[in-house]
Amino acid sequence: MTPAPPNPRTCCATNDKVSQAAWQQRYIEGAIGWDRGKPSPQLHKWLADEAIEPCRILIPGCGRGHEVIALAEREFSVTGIDFADSAITYLRREQRLRKLQFDIIQTDLFAYQPSEPFDAVYEQTCLCAIDPSQWETYEQLLCCWTKPGATLLASFMQSDASEGPPFSCDLKSMRQLFPASRWHWHDTIDRVEHPTGMHELACRLTRNSG
Ligand SMILES: C[S@@+](CC[C@H](N)C(=O)[O-])C[C@H]1O[C@@H](n2cnc3c(N)ncnc32)[C@H](O)[C@@H]1O
């Protein structure tokens, strides 16, 4: 069953390391080790495997938006959201230069309410950027933002560190966070190397009906 939309008043991060200012500061300092400077190879794999076809897709925490651009170039109707000024400025400039059509929304994702639900969400290291105390709210939002049967393509960051960000999204915790009652997990899970030396686990989920 789709959970009720979370109450924004319960969604405020109290951890300074995950505040808008902290993320903006990382962009200003160039401390953006997560940024590949190009789309993740996993996105190319999912496209080649036809795990996803052109549709209305949301990318929360899109950063500088390499995947927003790659999907827009392939006829997807893309919405990218992020709250960091520098990331949004970069993406807007790329959009102008490339003359591409997509929506960029600068907002805290916990305040985001789309006018209509999406067919798919591309979640690439956004969850690991959020304080774990907010993960359940984020999962509820993903349900609210999507249609029954929607696809969730998720690249979950794996880290040995006890602190974050990035907060480690180990598979056992992810299976609890995205329970079988709401999400069908497809069998294939790919390991994706990350420029930081860490790696992601790429999982494809389908939102259950009802
Ligand atoms: C680790 S980076 C990943 C960026 C991009 N997905 C990638 O893989 O290159 C996390 C991004 O999420 C954004 N972010 C974190 N918390 C957010 C929030 N509450 N609302 C909107 N954006 C957020 C940060 O500004 C940052 O750009």
Coordinates of C-alpha atoms and ligand atoms in Angstrom, one line a residue:
M1 CA 0.0 0.0 0.0
T2 CA 1.2 3.5 -0.8
P3 CA 2.1 5.2 2.5
A4 CA 0.6 8.6 3.3
P5 CA 2.9 11.6 2.3
P6 CA 5.3 12.3 5.2
N7 CA 4.8 15.4 7.3
P8 CA 7.5 17.9 6.2
R9 CA 7.8 19.1 9.8
T10 CA 9.3 15.7 10.7
C11 CA 11.7 15.8 7.7
C12 CA 14.2 18.4 8.8
A13 CA 17.8 17.2 9.0
T14 CA 19.5 18.0 12.3
N15 CA 22.9 16.8 11.1
D16 CA 25.0 19.8 9.8
K17 CA 27.0 17.5 7.5
V18 CA 23.9 16.9 5.3
S19 CA 22.6 20.5 5.3
Q20 CA 22.2 22.5 2.1
A21 CA 25.1 24.7 3.2
A22 CA 27.4 21.7 3.7
W23 CA 26.6 20.3 0.3
Q24 CA 27.1 23.7 -1.4
Q25 CA 30.4 24.1 0.4
R26 CA 31.6 20.7 -1.0
Y27 CA 30.9 22.0 -4.5
I28 CA 32.7 25.3 -3.8
E29 CA 35.8 23.4 -2.5
G30 CA 35.7 20.9 -5.4
A31 CA 35.4 18.2 -2.8
I32 CA 33.1 16.2 -5.1
G33 CA 34.7 12.8 -5.3
W34 CA 31.4 11.2 -6.1
D35 CA 31.2 13.1 -9.4
R36 CA 32.4 10.9 -12.3
G37 CA 32.3 13.9 -14.7
K38 CA 30.2 11.7 -17.0
P39 CA 27.2 9.3 -16.6
S40 CA 27.7 6.2 -14.5
P41 CA 28.6 3.1 -16.6
Q42 CA 25.7 1.4 -14.8
L43 CA 23.2 3.8 -16.5
H44 CA 24.6 2.7 -19.9
K45 CA 24.2 -0.9 -18.9
W46 CA 20.6 -0.5 -17.8
L47 CA 19.9 1.3 -21.1
A48 CA 21.6 -1.4 -23.2
D49 CA 19.7 -4.1 -21.2
E50 CA 16.4 -2.2 -21.8
A51 CA 15.8 -2.2 -18.1
I52 CA 14.2 1.2 -18.8
E53 CA 12.7 2.8 -21.8
P54 CA 11.9 6.5 -22.4
C55 CA 9.4 7.7 -19.8
R56 CA 8.9 10.3 -17.2
I57 CA 11.8 9.9 -14.8
L58 CA 12.9 11.8 -11.6
I59 CA 16.5 12.1 -10.4
P60 CA 16.6 13.2 -6.8
G61 CA 19.9 14.6 -5.6
C62 CA 21.0 14.8 -9.2
G63 CA 24.2 16.8 -8.5
R64 CA 25.8 18.2 -11.7
G65 CA 23.3 16.0 -13.6
H66 CA 25.4 13.9 -16.0
E67 CA 22.6 11.3 -15.9
V68 CA 19.9 13.9 -16.3
I69 CA 21.7 14.9 -19.6
A70 CA 22.3 11.3 -20.7
L71 CA 18.6 10.5 -20.3
A72 CA 17.3 13.7 -21.8
E73 CA 19.5 13.0 -24.9
R74 CA 17.7 9.6 -25.2
E75 CA 14.2 11.1 -25.3
F76 CA 13.3 10.6 -21.6
S77 CA 11.3 13.3 -19.9
V78 CA 13.6 14.1 -17.0
T79 CA 13.3 16.1 -13.8
G80 CA 16.4 16.6 -11.8
I81 CA 16.2 18.0 -8.3
D82 CA 19.0 19.2 -6.0
F83 CA 19.4 21.9 -3.4
A84 CA 23.0 22.9 -4.0
D85 CA 23.4 26.2 -5.9
S86 CA 26.6 25.2 -7.7
A87 CA 25.3 21.9 -8.9
I88 CA 22.1 23.5 -10.3
T89 CA 24.1 26.4 -11.9
Y90 CA 26.4 23.8 -13.6
L91 CA 23.4 21.8 -14.9
R92 CA 21.5 24.9 -16.2
R93 CA 24.6 26.0 -18.1
E94 CA 25.0 22.5 -19.6
Q95 CA 21.3 22.5 -20.6
R96 CA 21.7 25.9 -22.4
L97 CA 24.9 24.8 -24.2
R98 CA 23.4 21.5 -25.3
K99 CA 20.0 22.9 -26.0
L100 CA 18.3 20.1 -24.2
Q101 CA 14.8 19.9 -22.7
F102 CA 14.5 18.8 -19.1
D103 CA 13.2 20.2 -15.8
I104 CA 15.6 21.3 -13.1
I105 CA 14.2 22.0 -9.7
Q106 CA 16.2 23.5 -6.9
T107 CA 14.7 22.4 -3.7
D108 CA 15.1 20.3 -0.6
L109 CA 13.8 17.0 -1.8
F110 CA 11.9 16.6 1.5
A111 CA 9.7 19.5 0.4
Y112 CA 9.2 18.3 -3.2
Q113 CA 5.7 17.5 -4.4
P114 CA 5.4 16.7 -8.1
S115 CA 2.2 17.7 -9.9
E116 CA 1.9 14.1 -11.2
P117 CA 3.6 10.8 -10.3
F118 CA 6.6 9.6 -12.2
D119 CA 7.1 6.3 -14.2
A120 CA 10.6 5.9 -12.8
V121 CA 13.2 7.2 -10.4
Y122 CA 17.0 7.1 -10.9
E123 CA 18.6 7.1 -7.4
Q124 CA 22.3 7.4 -7.6
T125 CA 24.0 8.0 -4.3
C126 CA 21.3 10.4 -3.1
L127 CA 20.2 8.1 -0.2
C128 CA 23.8 7.9 1.1
A129 CA 23.8 11.7 1.2
I130 CA 20.9 11.8 3.6
D131 CA 21.0 11.2 7.3
P132 CA 19.8 7.6 8.0
S133 CA 17.2 9.0 10.5
Q134 CA 15.5 10.3 7.4
W135 CA 15.7 7.2 5.2
E136 CA 12.3 5.9 6.0
T137 CA 10.8 9.3 5.1
Y138 CA 12.7 9.2 1.8
E139 CA 11.4 5.7 1.0
Q140 CA 7.8 7.0 1.7
L141 CA 8.5 9.9 -0.6
L142 CA 9.7 7.6 -3.4
C143 CA 6.4 5.7 -3.1
C144 CA 4.4 9.0 -3.2
W145 CA 6.4 10.3 -6.2
T146 CA 5.8 7.2 -8.3
K147 CA 3.0 5.3 -10.0
P148 CA 2.3 1.7 -9.1
G149 CA 4.5 -0.4 -11.3
A150 CA 7.2 2.3 -11.5
T151 CA 10.8 1.4 -11.8
L152 CA 13.4 2.4 -9.3
L153 CA 17.0 2.2 -10.5
A154 CA 19.2 2.5 -7.5
S155 CA 22.9 2.7 -7.1
F156 CA 23.5 2.2 -3.4
M157 CA 26.9 3.4 -2.0
Q158 CA 28.9 0.9 0.0
S159 CA 31.3 2.3 2.5
D160 CA 33.2 0.8 5.5
A161 CA 33.0 4.1 7.4
S162 CA 30.7 4.2 10.4
E163 CA 30.0 7.9 9.8
G164 CA 28.8 9.8 6.7
P165 CA 28.1 11.1 4.3
P166 CA 28.3 8.9 2.5
F167 CA 26.3 6.7 4.8
S168 CA 26.7 3.1 3.8
C169 CA 23.7 1.6 2.2
D170 CA 24.4 -2.1 2.8
L171 CA 22.1 -4.5 1.1
K172 CA 20.5 -5.9 4.2
S173 CA 19.5 -2.4 5.3
M174 CA 18.2 -1.6 1.8
R175 CA 16.0 -4.7 1.7
Q176 CA 14.5 -3.6 5.0
L177 CA 14.1 0.0 3.8
F178 CA 12.5 -1.1 0.5
P179 CA 10.4 -4.0 1.8
A180 CA 8.9 -6.7 -0.4
S181 CA 5.4 -5.5 0.5
R182 CA 6.0 -2.3 -1.5
W183 CA 8.9 -3.2 -3.8
H184 CA 9.8 -6.1 -6.0
W185 CA 13.5 -6.7 -6.2
H186 CA 14.9 -8.0 -9.5
D187 CA 17.5 -10.7 -9.3
T188 CA 20.5 -9.0 -10.9
I189 CA 22.6 -6.8 -8.6
D190 CA 25.7 -5.2 -10.2
R191 CA 28.8 -4.0 -8.5
V192 CA 29.8 -0.6 -9.8
E193 CA 33.3 0.8 -9.0
H194 CA 33.3 4.4 -7.8
P195 CA 36.0 7.1 -8.3
T196 CA 36.2 7.4 -4.5
G197 CA 37.6 3.8 -4.3
M198 CA 34.3 2.7 -2.8
H199 CA 31.7 0.9 -4.8
E200 CA 28.0 1.0 -5.4
L201 CA 25.5 -1.9 -5.7
A202 CA 23.1 -1.3 -8.5
C203 CA 19.6 -2.7 -7.9
R204 CA 16.5 -2.6 -10.0
L205 CA 13.2 -2.5 -8.1
T206 CA 9.6 -2.2 -9.2
R207 CA 7.0 -0.5 -7.1
N208 CA 4.2 -2.9 -6.3
S209 CA 0.6 -2.1 -7.3
G210 CA -1.8 -0.9 -4.7
Ligands
LIG1 C1 26.7 12.3 -3.3 S1 26.0 13.5 -4.3 C2 25.4 12.6 -5.7 C3 25.1 13.5 -6.9 C4 24.8 12.7 -8.2 N1 23.6 11.9 -7.9 C5 25.9 11.8 -8.6 O1 25.9 10.6 -8.4 O2 26.9 12.4 -9.1 C6 24.5 13.9 -3.4 C7 23.7 15.0 -4.0 O3 22.5 15.1 -3.3 C8 22.2 16.5 -3.0 N2 21.3 16.4 -1.8 C9 21.6 15.9 -0.6 N3 20.5 16.1 0.2 C10 19.6 16.7 -0.5 C11 18.2 17.2 -0.2 N4 17.7 17.0 1.1 N5 17.5 17.8 -1.1 C12 18.1 18.0 -2.4 N6 19.3 17.6 -2.7 C13 20.0 16.9 -1.8 C14 23.5 17.1 -2.8 O4 23.5 18.5 -3.0 C15 24.4 16.4 -3.8 O5 24.4 17.1 -5.0

